Coordinates of C-alpha atoms in Angstrom, one line a residue:
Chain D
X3 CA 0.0 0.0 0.0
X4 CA 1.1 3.3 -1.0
X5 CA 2.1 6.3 1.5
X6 CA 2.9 3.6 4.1
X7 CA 7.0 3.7 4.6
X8 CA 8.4 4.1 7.6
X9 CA 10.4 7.1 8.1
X10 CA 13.6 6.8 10.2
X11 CA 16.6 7.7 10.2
X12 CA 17.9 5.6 7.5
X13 CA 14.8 6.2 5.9
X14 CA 13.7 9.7 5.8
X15 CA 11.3 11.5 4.4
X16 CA 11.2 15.2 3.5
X17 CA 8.8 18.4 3.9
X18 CA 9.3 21.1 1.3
X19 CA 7.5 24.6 2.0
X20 CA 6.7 27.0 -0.9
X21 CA 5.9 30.5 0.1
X22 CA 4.6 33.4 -1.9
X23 CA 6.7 36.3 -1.1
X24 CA 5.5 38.3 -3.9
X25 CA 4.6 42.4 -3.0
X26 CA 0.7 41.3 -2.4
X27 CA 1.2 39.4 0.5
X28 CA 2.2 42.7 2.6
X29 CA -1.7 43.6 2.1
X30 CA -4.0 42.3 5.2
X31 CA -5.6 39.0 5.7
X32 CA -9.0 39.7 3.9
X33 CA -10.9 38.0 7.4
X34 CA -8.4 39.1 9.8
X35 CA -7.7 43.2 8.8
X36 CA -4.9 43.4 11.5
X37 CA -2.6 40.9 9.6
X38 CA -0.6 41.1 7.3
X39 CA -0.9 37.5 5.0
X40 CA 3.0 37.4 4.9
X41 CA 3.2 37.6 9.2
X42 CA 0.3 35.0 9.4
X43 CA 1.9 32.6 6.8
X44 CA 5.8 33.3 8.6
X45 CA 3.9 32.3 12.1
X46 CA 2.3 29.0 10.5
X47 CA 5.7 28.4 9.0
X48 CA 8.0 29.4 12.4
X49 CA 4.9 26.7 14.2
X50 CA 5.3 24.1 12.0
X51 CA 8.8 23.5 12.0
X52 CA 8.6 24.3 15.9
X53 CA 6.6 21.3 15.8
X54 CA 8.5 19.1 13.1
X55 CA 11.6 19.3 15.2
X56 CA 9.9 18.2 18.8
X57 CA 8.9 15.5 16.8
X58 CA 11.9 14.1 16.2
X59 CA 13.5 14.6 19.9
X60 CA 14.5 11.3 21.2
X61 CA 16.3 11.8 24.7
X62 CA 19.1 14.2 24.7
X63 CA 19.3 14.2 20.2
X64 CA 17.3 15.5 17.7
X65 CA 16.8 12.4 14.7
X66 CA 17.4 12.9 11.5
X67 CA 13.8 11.4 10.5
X68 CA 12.5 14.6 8.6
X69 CA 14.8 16.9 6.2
X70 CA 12.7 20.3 5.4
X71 CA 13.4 22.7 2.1
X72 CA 12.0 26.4 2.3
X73 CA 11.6 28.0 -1.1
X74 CA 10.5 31.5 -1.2
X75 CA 8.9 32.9 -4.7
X76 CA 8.8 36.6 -5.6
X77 CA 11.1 39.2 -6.9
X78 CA 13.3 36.3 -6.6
X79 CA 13.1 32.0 -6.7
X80 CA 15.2 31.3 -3.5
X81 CA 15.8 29.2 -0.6
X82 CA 13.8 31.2 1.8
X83 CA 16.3 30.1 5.3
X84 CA 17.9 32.9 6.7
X85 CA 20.8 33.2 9.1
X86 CA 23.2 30.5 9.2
X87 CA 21.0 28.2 7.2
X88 CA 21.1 31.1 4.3
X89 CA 20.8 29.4 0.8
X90 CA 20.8 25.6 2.0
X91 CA 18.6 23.3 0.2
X92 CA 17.1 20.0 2.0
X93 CA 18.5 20.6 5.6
X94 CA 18.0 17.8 7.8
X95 CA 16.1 18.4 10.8
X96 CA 18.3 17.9 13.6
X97 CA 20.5 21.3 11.5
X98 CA 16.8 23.1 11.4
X99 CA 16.6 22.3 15.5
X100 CA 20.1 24.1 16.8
X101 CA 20.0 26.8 13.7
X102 CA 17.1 29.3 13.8
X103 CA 17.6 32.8 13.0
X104 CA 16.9 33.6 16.7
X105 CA 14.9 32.2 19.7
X106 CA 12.0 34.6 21.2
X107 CA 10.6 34.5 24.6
X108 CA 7.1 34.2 24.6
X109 CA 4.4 34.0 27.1
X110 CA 1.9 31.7 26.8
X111 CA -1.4 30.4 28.3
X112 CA -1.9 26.7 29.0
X113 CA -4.2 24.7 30.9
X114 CA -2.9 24.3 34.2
X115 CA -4.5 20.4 34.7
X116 CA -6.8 22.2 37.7
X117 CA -10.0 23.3 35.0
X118 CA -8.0 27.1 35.1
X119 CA -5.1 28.1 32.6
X120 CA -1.9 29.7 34.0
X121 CA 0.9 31.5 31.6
X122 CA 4.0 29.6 31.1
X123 CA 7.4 31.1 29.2
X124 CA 8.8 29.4 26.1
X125 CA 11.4 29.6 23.9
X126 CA 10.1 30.3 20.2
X127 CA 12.7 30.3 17.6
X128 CA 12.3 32.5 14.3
X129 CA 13.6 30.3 11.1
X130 CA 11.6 32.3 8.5
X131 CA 10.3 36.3 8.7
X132 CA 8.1 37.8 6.5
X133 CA 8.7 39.8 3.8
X134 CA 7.4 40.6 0.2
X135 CA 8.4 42.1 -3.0
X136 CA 7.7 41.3 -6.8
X137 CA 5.1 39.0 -8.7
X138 CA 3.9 35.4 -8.1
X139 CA 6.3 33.0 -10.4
X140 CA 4.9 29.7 -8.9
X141 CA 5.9 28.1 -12.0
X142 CA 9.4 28.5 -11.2
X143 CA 9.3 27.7 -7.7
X144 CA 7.4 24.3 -8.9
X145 CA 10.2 23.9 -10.8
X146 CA 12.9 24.7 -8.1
X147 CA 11.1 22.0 -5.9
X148 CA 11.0 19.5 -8.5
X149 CA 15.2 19.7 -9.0
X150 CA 15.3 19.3 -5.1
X151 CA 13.0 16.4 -4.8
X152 CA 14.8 14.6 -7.7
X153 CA 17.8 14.6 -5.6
X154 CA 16.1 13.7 -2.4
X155 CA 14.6 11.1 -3.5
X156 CA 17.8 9.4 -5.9
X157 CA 19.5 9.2 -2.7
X158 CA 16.0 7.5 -0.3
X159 CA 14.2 5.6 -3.2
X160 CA 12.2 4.0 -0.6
X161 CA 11.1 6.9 1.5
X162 CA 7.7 8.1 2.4
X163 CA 7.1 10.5 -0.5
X164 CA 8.2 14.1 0.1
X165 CA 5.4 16.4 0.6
X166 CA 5.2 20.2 -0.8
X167 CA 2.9 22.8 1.3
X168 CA 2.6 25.6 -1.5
X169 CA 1.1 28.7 0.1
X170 CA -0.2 31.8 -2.2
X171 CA -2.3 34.8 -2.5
X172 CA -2.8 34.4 -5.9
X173 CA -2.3 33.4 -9.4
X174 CA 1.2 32.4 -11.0
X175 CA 2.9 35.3 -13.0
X176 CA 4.9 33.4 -15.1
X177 CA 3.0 31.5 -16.9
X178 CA 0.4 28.1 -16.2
X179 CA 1.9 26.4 -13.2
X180 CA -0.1 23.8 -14.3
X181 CA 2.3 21.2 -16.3
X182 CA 4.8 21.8 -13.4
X183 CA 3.2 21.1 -11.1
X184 CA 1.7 17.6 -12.6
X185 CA 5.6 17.2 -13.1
X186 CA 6.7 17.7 -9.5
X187 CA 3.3 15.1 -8.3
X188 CA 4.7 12.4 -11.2
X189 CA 8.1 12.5 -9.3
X190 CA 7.9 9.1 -6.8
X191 CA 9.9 6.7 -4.6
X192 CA 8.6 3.1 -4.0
X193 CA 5.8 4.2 -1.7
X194 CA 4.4 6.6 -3.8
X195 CA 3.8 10.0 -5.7
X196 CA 5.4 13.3 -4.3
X197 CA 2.3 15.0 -2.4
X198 CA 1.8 18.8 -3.3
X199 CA -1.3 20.9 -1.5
X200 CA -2.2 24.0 -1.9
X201 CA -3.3 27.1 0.7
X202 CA -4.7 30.0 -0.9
X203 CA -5.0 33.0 1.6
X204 CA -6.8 35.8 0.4
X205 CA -7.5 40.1 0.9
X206 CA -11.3 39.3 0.5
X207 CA -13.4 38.5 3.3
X208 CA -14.7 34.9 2.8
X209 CA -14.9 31.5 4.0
X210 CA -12.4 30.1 3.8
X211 CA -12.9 26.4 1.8
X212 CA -11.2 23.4 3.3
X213 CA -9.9 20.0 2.1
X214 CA -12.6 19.9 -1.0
X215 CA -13.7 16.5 -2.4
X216 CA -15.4 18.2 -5.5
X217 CA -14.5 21.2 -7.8
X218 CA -18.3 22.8 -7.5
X219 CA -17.2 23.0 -3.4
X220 CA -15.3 26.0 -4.9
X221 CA -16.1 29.6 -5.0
X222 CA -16.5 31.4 -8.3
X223 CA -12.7 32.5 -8.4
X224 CA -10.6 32.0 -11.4
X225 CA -7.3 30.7 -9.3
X226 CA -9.6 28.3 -7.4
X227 CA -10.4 25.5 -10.1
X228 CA -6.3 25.6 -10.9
X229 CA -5.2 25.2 -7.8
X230 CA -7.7 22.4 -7.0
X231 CA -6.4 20.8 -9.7
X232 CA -3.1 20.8 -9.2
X233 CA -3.6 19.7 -5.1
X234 CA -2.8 16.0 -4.5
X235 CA -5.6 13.4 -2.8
X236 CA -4.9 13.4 1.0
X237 CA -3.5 9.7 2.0
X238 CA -5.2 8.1 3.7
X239 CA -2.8 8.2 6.4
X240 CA -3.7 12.1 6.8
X241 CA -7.6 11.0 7.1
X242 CA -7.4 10.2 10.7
X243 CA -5.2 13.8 11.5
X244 CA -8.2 15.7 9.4
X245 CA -10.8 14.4 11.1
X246 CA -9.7 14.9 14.7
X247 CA -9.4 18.7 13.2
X248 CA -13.2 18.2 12.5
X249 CA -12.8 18.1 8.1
X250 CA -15.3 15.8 6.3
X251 CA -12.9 13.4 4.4
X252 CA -13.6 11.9 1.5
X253 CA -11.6 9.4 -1.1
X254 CA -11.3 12.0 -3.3
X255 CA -11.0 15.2 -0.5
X256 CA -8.1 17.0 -1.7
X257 CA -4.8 18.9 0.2
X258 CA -6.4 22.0 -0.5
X259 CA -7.7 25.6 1.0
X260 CA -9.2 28.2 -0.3
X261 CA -9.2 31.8 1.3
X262 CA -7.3 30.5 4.2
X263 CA -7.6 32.3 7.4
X264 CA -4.9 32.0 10.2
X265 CA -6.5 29.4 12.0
X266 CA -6.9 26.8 8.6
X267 CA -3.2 28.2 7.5
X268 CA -1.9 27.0 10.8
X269 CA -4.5 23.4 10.4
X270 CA -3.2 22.9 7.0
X271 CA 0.6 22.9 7.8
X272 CA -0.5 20.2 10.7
X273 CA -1.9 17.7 8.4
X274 CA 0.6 17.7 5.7
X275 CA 3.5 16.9 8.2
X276 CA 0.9 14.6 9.4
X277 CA 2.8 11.4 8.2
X278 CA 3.2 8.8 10.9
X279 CA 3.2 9.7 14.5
X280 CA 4.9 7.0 15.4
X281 CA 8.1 7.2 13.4
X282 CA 10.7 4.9 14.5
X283 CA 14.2 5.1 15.0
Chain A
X92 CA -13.2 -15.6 47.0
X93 CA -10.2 -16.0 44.0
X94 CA -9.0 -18.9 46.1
X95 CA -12.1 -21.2 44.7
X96 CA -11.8 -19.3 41.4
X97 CA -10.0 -21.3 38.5
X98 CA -6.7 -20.6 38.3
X99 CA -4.7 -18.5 36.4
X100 CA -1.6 -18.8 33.9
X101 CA -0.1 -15.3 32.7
X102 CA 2.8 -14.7 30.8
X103 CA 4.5 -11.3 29.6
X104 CA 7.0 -10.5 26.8
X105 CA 8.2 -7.3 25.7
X106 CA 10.6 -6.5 23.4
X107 CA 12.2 -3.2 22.3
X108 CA 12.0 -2.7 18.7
X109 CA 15.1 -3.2 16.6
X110 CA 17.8 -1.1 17.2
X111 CA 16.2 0.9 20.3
X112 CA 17.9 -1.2 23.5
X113 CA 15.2 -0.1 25.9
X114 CA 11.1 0.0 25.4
X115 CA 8.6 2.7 25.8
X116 CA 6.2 0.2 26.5
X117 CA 5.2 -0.7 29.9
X118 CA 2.9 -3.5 31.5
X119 CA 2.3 -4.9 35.1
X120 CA -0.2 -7.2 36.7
X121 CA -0.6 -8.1 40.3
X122 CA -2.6 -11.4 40.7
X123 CA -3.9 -10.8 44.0
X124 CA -5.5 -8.0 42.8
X125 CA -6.2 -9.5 39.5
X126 CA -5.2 -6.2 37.7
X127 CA -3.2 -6.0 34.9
X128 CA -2.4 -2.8 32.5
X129 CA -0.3 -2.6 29.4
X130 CA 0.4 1.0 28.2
X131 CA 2.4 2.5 25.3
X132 CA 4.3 5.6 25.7
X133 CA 4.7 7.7 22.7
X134 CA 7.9 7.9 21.6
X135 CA 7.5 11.4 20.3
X136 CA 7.4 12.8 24.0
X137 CA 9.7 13.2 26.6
X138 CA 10.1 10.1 28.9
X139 CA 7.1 8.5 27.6
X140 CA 8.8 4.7 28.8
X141 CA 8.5 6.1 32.0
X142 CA 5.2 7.5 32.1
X143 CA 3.5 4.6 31.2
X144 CA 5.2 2.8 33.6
X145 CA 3.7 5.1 36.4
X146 CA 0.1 4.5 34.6
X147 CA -0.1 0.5 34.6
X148 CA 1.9 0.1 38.0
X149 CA -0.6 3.4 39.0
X150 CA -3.8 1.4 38.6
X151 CA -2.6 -1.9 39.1
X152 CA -1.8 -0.6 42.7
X153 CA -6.0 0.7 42.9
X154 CA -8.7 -1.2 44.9
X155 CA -11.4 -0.1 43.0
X156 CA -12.3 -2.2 40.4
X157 CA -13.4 0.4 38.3
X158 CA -11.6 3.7 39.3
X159 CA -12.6 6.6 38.1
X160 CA -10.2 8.6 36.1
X161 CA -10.3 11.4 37.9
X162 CA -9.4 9.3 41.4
X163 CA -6.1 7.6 40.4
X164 CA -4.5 10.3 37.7
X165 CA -4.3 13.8 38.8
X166 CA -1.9 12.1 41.5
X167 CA 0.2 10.1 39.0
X168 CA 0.3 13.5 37.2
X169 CA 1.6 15.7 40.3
X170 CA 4.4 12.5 41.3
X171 CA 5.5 13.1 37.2
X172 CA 5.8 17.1 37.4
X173 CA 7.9 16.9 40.8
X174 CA 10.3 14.3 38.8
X175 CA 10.7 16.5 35.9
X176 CA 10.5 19.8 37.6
X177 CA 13.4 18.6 39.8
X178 CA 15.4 17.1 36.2
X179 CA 14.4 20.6 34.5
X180 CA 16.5 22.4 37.6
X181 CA 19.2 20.5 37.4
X182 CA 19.5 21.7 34.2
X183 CA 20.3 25.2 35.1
X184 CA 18.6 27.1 31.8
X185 CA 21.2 25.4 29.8
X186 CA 19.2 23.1 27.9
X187 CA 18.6 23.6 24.0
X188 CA 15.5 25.0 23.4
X189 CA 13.4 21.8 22.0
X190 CA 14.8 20.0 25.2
X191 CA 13.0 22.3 27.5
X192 CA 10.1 22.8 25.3
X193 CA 9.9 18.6 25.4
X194 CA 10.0 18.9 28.9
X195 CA 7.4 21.4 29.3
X196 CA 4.7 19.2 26.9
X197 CA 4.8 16.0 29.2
X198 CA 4.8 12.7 28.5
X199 CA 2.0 10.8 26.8
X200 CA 1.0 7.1 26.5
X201 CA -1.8 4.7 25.5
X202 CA -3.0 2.6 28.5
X203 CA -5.7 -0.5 28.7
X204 CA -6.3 -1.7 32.3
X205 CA -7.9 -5.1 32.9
X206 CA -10.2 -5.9 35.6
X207 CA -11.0 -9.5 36.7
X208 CA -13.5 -10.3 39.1
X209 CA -14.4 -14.2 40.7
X210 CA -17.8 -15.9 39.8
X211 CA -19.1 -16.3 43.1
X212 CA -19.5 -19.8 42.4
X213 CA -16.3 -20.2 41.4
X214 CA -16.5 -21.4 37.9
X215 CA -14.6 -18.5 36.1
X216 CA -14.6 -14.9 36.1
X217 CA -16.1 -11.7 35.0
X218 CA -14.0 -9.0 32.9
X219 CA -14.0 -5.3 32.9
X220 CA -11.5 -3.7 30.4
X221 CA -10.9 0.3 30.6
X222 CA -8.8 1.9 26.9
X223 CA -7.4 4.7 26.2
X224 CA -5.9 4.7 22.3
X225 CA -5.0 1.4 20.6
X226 CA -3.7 -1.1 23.1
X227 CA -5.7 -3.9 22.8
X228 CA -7.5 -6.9 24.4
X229 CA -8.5 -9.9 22.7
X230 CA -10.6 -12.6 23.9
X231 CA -10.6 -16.5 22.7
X232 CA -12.8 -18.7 23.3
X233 CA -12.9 -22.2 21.4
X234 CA -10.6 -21.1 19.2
X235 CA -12.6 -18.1 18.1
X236 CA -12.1 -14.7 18.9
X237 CA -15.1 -13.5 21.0
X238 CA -14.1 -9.9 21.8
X239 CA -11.9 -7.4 20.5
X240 CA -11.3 -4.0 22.2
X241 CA -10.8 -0.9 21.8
X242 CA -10.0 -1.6 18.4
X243 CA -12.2 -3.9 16.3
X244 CA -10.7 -4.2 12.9
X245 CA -7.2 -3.8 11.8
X246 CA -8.3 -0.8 9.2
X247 CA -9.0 1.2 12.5
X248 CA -5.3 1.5 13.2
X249 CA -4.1 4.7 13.1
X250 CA -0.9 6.8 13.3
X251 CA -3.1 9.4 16.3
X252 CA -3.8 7.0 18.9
X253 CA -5.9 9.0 21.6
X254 CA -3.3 9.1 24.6
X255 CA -3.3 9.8 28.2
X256 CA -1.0 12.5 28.9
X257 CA 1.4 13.6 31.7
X258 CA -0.2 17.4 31.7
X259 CA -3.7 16.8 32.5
X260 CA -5.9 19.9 31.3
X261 CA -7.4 17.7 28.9
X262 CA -10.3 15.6 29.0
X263 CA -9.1 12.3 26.7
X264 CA -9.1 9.8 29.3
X265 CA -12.9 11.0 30.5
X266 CA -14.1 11.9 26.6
X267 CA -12.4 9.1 24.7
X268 CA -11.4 6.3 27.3
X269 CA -13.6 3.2 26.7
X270 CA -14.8 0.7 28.2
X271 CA -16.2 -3.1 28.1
X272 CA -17.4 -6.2 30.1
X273 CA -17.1 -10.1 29.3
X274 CA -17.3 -13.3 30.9
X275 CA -14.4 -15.9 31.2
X276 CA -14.3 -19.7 31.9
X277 CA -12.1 -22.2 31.9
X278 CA -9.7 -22.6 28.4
X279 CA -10.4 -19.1 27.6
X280 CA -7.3 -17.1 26.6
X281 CA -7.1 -12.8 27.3
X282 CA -4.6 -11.4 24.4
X283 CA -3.3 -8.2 26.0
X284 CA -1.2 -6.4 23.4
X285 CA 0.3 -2.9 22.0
X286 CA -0.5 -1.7 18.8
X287 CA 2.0 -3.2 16.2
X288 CA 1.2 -6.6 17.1
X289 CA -2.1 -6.0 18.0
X290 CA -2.7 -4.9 14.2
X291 CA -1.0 -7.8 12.8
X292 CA -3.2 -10.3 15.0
X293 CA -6.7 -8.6 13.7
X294 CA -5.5 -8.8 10.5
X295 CA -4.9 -12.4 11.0
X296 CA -8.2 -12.9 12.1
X297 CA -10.0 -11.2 9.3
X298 CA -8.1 -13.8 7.2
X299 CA -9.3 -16.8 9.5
X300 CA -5.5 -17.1 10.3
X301 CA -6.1 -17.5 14.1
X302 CA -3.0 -16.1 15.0
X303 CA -3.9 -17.0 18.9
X304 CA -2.8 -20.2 17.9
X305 CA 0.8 -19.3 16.4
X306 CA 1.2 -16.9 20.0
X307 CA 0.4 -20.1 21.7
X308 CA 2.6 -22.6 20.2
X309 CA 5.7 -20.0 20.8
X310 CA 4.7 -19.3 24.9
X311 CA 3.8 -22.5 25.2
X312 CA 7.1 -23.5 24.2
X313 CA 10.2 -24.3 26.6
X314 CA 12.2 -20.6 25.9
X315 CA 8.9 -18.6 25.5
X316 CA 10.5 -15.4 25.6
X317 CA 13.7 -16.5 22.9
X318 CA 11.2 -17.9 20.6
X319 CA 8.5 -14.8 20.5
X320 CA 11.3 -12.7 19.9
X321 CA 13.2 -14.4 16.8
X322 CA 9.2 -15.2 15.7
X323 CA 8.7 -11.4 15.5
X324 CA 12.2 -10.6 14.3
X325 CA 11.2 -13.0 11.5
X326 CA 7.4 -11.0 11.1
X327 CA 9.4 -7.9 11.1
X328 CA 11.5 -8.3 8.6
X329 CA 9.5 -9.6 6.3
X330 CA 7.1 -6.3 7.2
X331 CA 4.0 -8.4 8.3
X332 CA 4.3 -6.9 11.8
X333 CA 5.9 -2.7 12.1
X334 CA 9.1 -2.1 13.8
X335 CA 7.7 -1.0 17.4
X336 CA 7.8 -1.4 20.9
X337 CA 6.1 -4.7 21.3
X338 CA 4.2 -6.1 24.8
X339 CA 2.3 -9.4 25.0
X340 CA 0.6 -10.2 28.1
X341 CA -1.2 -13.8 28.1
X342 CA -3.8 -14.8 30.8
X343 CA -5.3 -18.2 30.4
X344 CA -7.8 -19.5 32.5
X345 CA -7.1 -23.2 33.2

């Protein structure tokens, strides 16, 4: 059964996060006016790999289970790491873990275990700020991705296939993304197709559209059939993940949001790294 | 009262999975009590082996034979914060920043406590099984499989086991713990198991592969332990059963 490897170690698999840094994402969230889309997306992003590196902590070491890609797309096609980590490629995670731009202190509220919530301190660390300038050329960050992922997966041919979050605001500027896109999802390793969803966060203020199974889920936007389109099935291995975050699945329910808000940008992130929980070794 | 009840013949295995030297898994029984508890930490939190050993040696110590949740964690969770509280100090703030933060999310594990009460006339016993996530109980009877809990079929497996955690705040153990009651006589068989092996064994049974018979032929054996563990080495490899953490606990009722 496909999308079934186990990732280790030896066997790793690999997370690769496309960002629209393009001039539009400076304008506001279109259902949160106090936002900027390019500091909601750099939060989900600086979360996310908060989150992929805890879950590869094993005792005192951080395992090498998961290797991440950032690629940024506006006036430039870039790796979008910063700091010491400026221009890598793949890293692998345990490099992502001890090499953030910078560590924040943050307060925080939790539950306190006693029905009340107390604030505790933690350490956040900053891999990824936000910033925008040019137009959209998704085609050429499809095929930046697609050069990476060749190499990643010559090297783990058995690997559970690399997935791509792509995150936008808006429609490709150079050209139909399209054919590379179906390129980068033909790339595979023996356990599968390379997984590519899409986010779409948007200046208007609408609902946002989650996980679709169908195309007439969509609203009447010219970007939103494309991107449908060009979103991979979930796996059934995200299913389970989905549904705890209270998304209908279907067979045929796509890695796909429309007119994200921070909340679904953060949700979306979770259940594409949502490969096994249980990695091993 | 167990001393007219039919007697009982348990055996435990557990074995790390390859190329880890120590288990998260954890699993206790006391027979005077006639508790037993198999839990599975989660090996993407901090000190999860030792968490759920605190959980099954945490109810197999309760008198109640159906304690509430809320009567036997909230202390288990306390005894854990002290312990890690005191390991965070000795740390002294130098600790990288996903170390602390590992430390500060707690430990979590899947846990399935078993119950088993005497027949007042002494011909076998009544059952009353308590789950949280996917370790699993099995009953056979005849060689059939009468019962299967929590998890029924081996489709239901899934990477995001519910788990109890070290925290508390939550309500998982209260909202999504579960429940059930059988009967046992004499010749019956309880299959306690975490998740890896538990999945291959349903799938066994779907094909009418009555795997209770292959787990019986290697503890029945004269090197029990020696023989489960080159049987599963075996299953492993040949990717029948996942590389994990793997607990067996075996109550027959002679």
């Amino acid at each position: 059964m496909p999308y079934s490897a186990q990732i280790s170690q030896n066997n790793p698999t690999c997370f690769l996060f496309l960002v629209d840094t393009s001039k539009s994402m400076l304008s506001p969230l279109g259902n949160d006016r106090t936002r900027r889309k390019a500091d909601a997306v750099a939060e989900a992003i600086n979360k996310t790999l908060y989150a992929l590196v805890l879950r590869c902590v094993d005792k005192q070491a951080v395992l090498n289970r998961f290797h991440v890609g950032l690629i940024t797309y506006g006036r430039f096609v870039q790796s979008g790491w910063g700091g010491a980590l400026a221009n890598r490629d793949l890293v692998p995670i345990a490099d992502v873990a001890r090499t953030p731009i910078r560590v924040e202190q943050r307060s925080e509220l939790v539950e306190d275990g006693r029905g009340g919530r107390a604030e505790r301190q933690i350490r956040f660390p900053i891999w990824f700020e936000a910033h925008g300038e040019g137009k959209t050329p998704m085609t050429a960050a499809f095929e930046q991705a697609e050069l990476f992922l060749a190499g990643f997966l010559a090297e783990h041919p058995y690997c559970f296939p690399p997935v791509v979050c792509n995150i936008t605001d808006g429609d490709a500027s150079d050209g139909d993304p399209e054919a590379a896109a179906t390129r980068l999802r033909r790339l595979s390793s023996e356990d599968g197709e390379v997984l590519l969803f899409n986010l779409h966060v948007s200046t208007q203020n609408e609902r946002p559209v989650e996980y679709p199974a169908h195309e007439d889920q969509l609203p009447p936007n010219p970007f939103a059939p494309k991107l449908f389109r060009m979103s991979s099935y979930l796996p059934p291995v995200m299913h389970q993940p989905a549904r705890q975050a209270k998304i209908d699945v279907a067979p045929t329910t796509r890695g796909f949001v429309f007119n994200a808000d921070i909340a679904s940008v953060v949700r979306f992130l979770d259940i594409g790294t949502r490969v096994d929980s249980r990695t091993q070794g | 009262m167990a001393d007219q009840a039919p007697p009982l013949w348990v055996r435990l295995v557990r074995v790390p999975r390859a190329g880890a030297d120590e288990t998260q898994d954890a699993a206790d029984f006391d027979l005077d009590r006639l508790r037993f508890a198999v839990a599975d930490g989660a090996t993407e939190s901090w000190n999860a082996g030792p968490w759920a050993r605190l959980l099954v040696e945490g109810y197999v110590e309760q008198d109640d034979p159906v304690p509430a949740w809320s009567t036997w964690l909230p202390l288990l969770r306390d005894v854990w914060q002290i312990r890690t509280d005191d390991e965070l100090a000795a740390t002294q703030g130098k600790l990288d920043w996903f170390l602390e933060e590992r430390y500060q999310l707690g430990a979590y594990a899947t846990f399935l406590g078993l119950f088993l009460r005497p027949d007042h006339d002494g011909l076998g016993y009544s059952w009353l099984a308590l789950a949280v996530g996917d370790s699993c109980l099995f009953q056979v009877r005849d060689d059939a499989l009468v019962a299967a809990f929590p998890v029924e079929r081996s489709a239901d497996f899934t990477s995001v086991p519910w788990l109890i955690g070290s925290r508390g705040g939550d309500d998982v153990p209260t909202a999504h713990g579960l429940s059930l009651a059988g009967r046992l006589v004499p010749g019956d068989r309880l299959w306690l198991m975490t998740d890896a092996l538990a999945c291959w064994f349903l799938a066994a049974a779907e094909r009418d592969d009555s795997p209770w018979r292959r787990l019986q032929a290697l503890l029945d054996g004269d090197e029990p332990v020696r023989a489960f563990e080159e049987w599963l080495d075996e299953r492993r490899a040949a990717g029948e059963i996942r590389n994990d953490d793997t607990t067996l606990l075996a109550i027959t009722v002679r």
